[in-house]
């Protein structure tokens, strides 16, 4: 994961703590496992949703293609759910083994969130098992209804975990008296000011990532169909459902992203200055993006005043500054990919609107080629956004309260854990890909239907 390299630019620990090598290894291990897990978690949120959409269409139309897609997608979701459970368990252990100072001191504050996440996880696992086993054993309507808790529990599980991260960015629900945590209020900790914006931002991002990843698989299939002179309806519907989900979420994410940036500007000024490349405090801040610069534009966009004063990195104490180049680069990668995906989604929506006049418009080879890369691009954008959030908070593990170096396990040998994790995850990844590839070769059902399709007719 690129997150691993980006997170290595960190402040060395104080004397008496872990060695610099172990400190870097702990950060790299946490970055790698989080970066690995977040993509799986995104698929775990989105894939059950598109599965239910396909099954709903099957119930409405009686079309076997929708039913076969739903069956395949939930089987894949089951495999990835198992892998995500493994990677999530590793993360749970890492919190205690790598960052005991953090868990010992503040675990009582946010522990309720993890407990609720565990309950949601078990509900999701139970109903996913019922859903998978219930094919051809339950009535179609009852089977569909067993999938609803899978979607809801997946969303709740992600939201509960997000409350912990949002708390790390905006700690609430406790008091520090002589360095000891007192007056713990778990609900205040969960519903801290950052929770709404972070939860909505991540859930939309997860739906986008899953939608575009699944659609990219069928985009490749459609390109092969064109090359072979075939018109495979199975691939067209398999592309249209998840891509439509990603396309709908893309413009919503722009709005929520603007909300998130404004929240950061008001509550984490060092992170905002690093994201936007604001080096000096001044009135009328220019907007900089890569090699472009627009005078006064950042002040105008953020405060609706072209001459508003915005704080730069020079107003932040040196020891409290995040690695600005890492944060700015990751932020710009996220924005660039987001704009590209928004443009692709806009073209899809325009083609859908005009399908009666230009029915072949969205299936042009160049569109499918770009769509085939959308899954990877969406995943990279998510990793870049997560890097912006986490590295931008540095040097704090709990913003303004506890530094990352204070939370590290002081015992030697942490770097060996990183080596073991890399090997285990390499094997896990290879096994997962092998299983999914075997599932791909199952012959699809492609019965015709007189009902209107979700996608523009080819």
Short mmCIF file of N, CA, C and O in Angstrom, two decimals, residues 92 107-125 149 152-164 185-191 195:
data_model
loop_
_atom_site.label_atom_id
_atom_site.label_comp_id
_atom_site.label_asym_id
_atom_site.label_seq_id
_atom_site.Cartn_x
_atom_site.Cartn_y
_atom_site.Cartn_z
N UNK A 92 -7.32 -5.15 15.66
CA UNK A 92 -7.70 -5.11 17.08
C UNK A 92 -6.52 -5.46 17.96
O UNK A 92 -6.27 -4.81 18.99
N UNK A 107 -8.84 3.83 26.47
CA UNK A 107 -9.72 2.76 26.05
C UNK A 107 -11.09 2.84 26.68
O UNK A 107 -12.11 2.51 26.04
N UNK A 108 -11.16 3.30 27.93
CA UNK A 108 -12.45 3.40 28.61
C UNK A 108 -13.35 4.46 27.98
O UNK A 108 -14.57 4.42 28.15
N UNK A 109 -12.77 5.40 27.25
CA UNK A 109 -13.56 6.47 26.66
C UNK A 109 -14.27 5.98 25.41
O UNK A 109 -15.47 6.22 25.22
N UNK A 110 -13.55 5.28 24.54
CA UNK A 110 -14.14 4.89 23.26
C UNK A 110 -14.46 3.39 23.19
O UNK A 110 -14.86 2.89 22.14
N UNK A 111 -14.29 2.68 24.30
CA UNK A 111 -14.54 1.24 24.29
C UNK A 111 -15.95 0.86 23.89
O UNK A 111 -16.18 -0.19 23.28
N UNK A 112 -16.93 1.70 24.23
CA UNK A 112 -18.32 1.42 23.88
C UNK A 112 -18.50 1.31 22.37
O UNK A 112 -19.27 0.47 21.88
N UNK A 113 -17.79 2.14 21.63
CA UNK A 113 -17.89 2.10 20.16
C UNK A 113 -17.44 0.75 19.62
O UNK A 113 -18.08 0.17 18.74
N UNK A 114 -16.33 0.24 20.15
CA UNK A 114 -15.84 -1.06 19.70
C UNK A 114 -16.80 -2.18 20.09
O UNK A 114 -16.99 -3.15 19.35
N UNK A 115 -17.41 -2.06 21.28
CA UNK A 115 -18.38 -3.08 21.70
C UNK A 115 -19.59 -3.10 20.77
O UNK A 115 -20.05 -4.18 20.35
N UNK A 116 -20.10 -1.94 20.43
CA UNK A 116 -21.24 -1.86 19.52
C UNK A 116 -20.87 -2.35 18.12
O UNK A 116 -21.68 -2.99 17.44
N UNK A 117 -19.65 -2.05 17.71
CA UNK A 117 -19.19 -2.52 16.41
C UNK A 117 -19.14 -4.05 16.39
O UNK A 117 -19.49 -4.68 15.39
N UNK A 118 -18.72 -4.65 17.50
CA UNK A 118 -18.70 -6.10 17.58
C UNK A 118 -20.08 -6.71 17.46
O UNK A 118 -20.27 -7.73 16.78
N UNK A 119 -21.07 -6.08 18.10
CA UNK A 119 -22.45 -6.57 18.00
C UNK A 119 -22.94 -6.48 16.56
O UNK A 119 -23.54 -7.42 16.02
N UNK A 120 -22.69 -5.33 15.91
CA UNK A 120 -23.10 -5.16 14.51
C UNK A 120 -22.42 -6.19 13.62
O UNK A 120 -23.03 -6.73 12.68
N UNK A 121 -21.15 -6.45 13.89
CA UNK A 121 -20.39 -7.43 13.10
C UNK A 121 -21.02 -8.82 13.20
O UNK A 121 -21.19 -9.52 12.18
N UNK A 122 -21.40 -9.24 14.40
CA UNK A 122 -21.99 -10.57 14.57
C UNK A 122 -23.36 -10.65 13.90
O UNK A 122 -23.72 -11.68 13.32
N UNK A 123 -24.14 -9.58 13.98
CA UNK A 123 -25.43 -9.57 13.29
C UNK A 123 -25.22 -9.70 11.79
O UNK A 123 -25.92 -10.48 11.11
N UNK A 124 -24.27 -8.98 11.27
CA UNK A 124 -23.96 -9.06 9.84
C UNK A 124 -23.54 -10.47 9.45
O UNK A 124 -23.99 -11.02 8.43
N UNK A 125 -22.66 -11.08 10.26
CA UNK A 125 -22.17 -12.43 9.96
C UNK A 125 -23.31 -13.45 9.99
O UNK A 125 -23.40 -14.33 9.12
N UNK A 149 -30.77 -7.03 6.84
CA UNK A 149 -29.92 -6.80 8.02
C UNK A 149 -28.42 -6.82 7.70
O UNK A 149 -27.64 -6.19 8.42
N UNK A 152 -27.71 -3.21 6.65
CA UNK A 152 -27.84 -2.28 7.77
C UNK A 152 -26.72 -2.49 8.78
O UNK A 152 -26.09 -1.53 9.25
N UNK A 153 -26.45 -3.76 9.13
CA UNK A 153 -25.40 -4.05 10.10
C UNK A 153 -24.03 -3.64 9.58
O UNK A 153 -23.18 -3.16 10.34
N UNK A 154 -23.80 -3.80 8.27
CA UNK A 154 -22.52 -3.38 7.70
C UNK A 154 -22.32 -1.88 7.81
O UNK A 154 -21.23 -1.40 8.14
N UNK A 155 -23.37 -1.12 7.55
CA UNK A 155 -23.29 0.33 7.68
C UNK A 155 -23.08 0.74 9.13
O UNK A 155 -22.25 1.63 9.42
N UNK A 156 -23.79 0.10 10.05
CA UNK A 156 -23.63 0.42 11.47
C UNK A 156 -22.23 0.06 11.97
O UNK A 156 -21.63 0.81 12.75
N UNK A 157 -21.73 -1.07 11.53
CA UNK A 157 -20.38 -1.49 11.94
C UNK A 157 -19.35 -0.46 11.53
O UNK A 157 -18.48 -0.07 12.32
N UNK A 158 -19.44 0.00 10.28
CA UNK A 158 -18.50 1.03 9.81
C UNK A 158 -18.67 2.32 10.58
O UNK A 158 -17.68 2.98 10.95
N UNK A 159 -19.91 2.70 10.86
CA UNK A 159 -20.16 3.96 11.58
C UNK A 159 -19.61 3.91 12.99
O UNK A 159 -19.02 4.89 13.48
N UNK A 160 -19.77 2.77 13.68
CA UNK A 160 -19.27 2.67 15.05
C UNK A 160 -17.75 2.76 15.09
O UNK A 160 -17.17 3.41 15.96
N UNK A 161 -17.07 2.10 14.15
CA UNK A 161 -15.61 2.20 14.09
C UNK A 161 -15.19 3.63 13.79
O UNK A 161 -14.22 4.14 14.36
N UNK A 162 -15.94 4.28 12.90
CA UNK A 162 -15.60 5.66 12.54
C UNK A 162 -15.71 6.61 13.71
O UNK A 162 -15.00 7.62 13.77
N UNK A 163 -16.59 6.31 14.67
CA UNK A 163 -16.69 7.20 15.83
C UNK A 163 -15.40 7.23 16.63
O UNK A 163 -15.08 8.23 17.26
N UNK A 164 -14.65 6.12 16.60
CA UNK A 164 -13.36 6.10 17.30
C UNK A 164 -12.37 7.01 16.60
O UNK A 164 -11.68 7.81 17.23
N UNK A 185 -17.84 10.01 29.48
CA UNK A 185 -19.18 10.02 28.89
C UNK A 185 -19.09 9.36 27.51
O UNK A 185 -18.76 10.03 26.52
N UNK A 186 -19.36 8.04 27.41
CA UNK A 186 -19.18 7.34 26.13
C UNK A 186 -20.00 7.92 24.98
O UNK A 186 -19.54 7.95 23.84
N UNK A 187 -21.23 8.37 25.28
CA UNK A 187 -22.07 8.93 24.21
C UNK A 187 -21.49 10.23 23.67
O UNK A 187 -21.50 10.48 22.46
N UNK A 188 -20.98 11.08 24.57
CA UNK A 188 -20.34 12.32 24.12
C UNK A 188 -19.11 12.02 23.29
O UNK A 188 -18.80 12.74 22.32
N UNK A 189 -18.38 10.96 23.66
CA UNK A 189 -17.21 10.57 22.89
C UNK A 189 -17.61 10.09 21.51
O UNK A 189 -17.00 10.46 20.49
N UNK A 190 -18.66 9.26 21.44
CA UNK A 190 -19.11 8.73 20.15
C UNK A 190 -19.63 9.82 19.23
O UNK A 190 -19.27 9.89 18.06
N UNK A 191 -20.46 10.69 19.79
CA UNK A 191 -21.09 11.72 18.96
C UNK A 191 -20.34 13.05 19.09
O UNK A 191 -20.93 14.09 19.38
N UNK A 195 -17.85 13.27 14.10
CA UNK A 195 -18.54 12.03 13.72
C UNK A 195 -19.45 12.18 12.50
O UNK A 195 -19.36 11.38 11.56
#
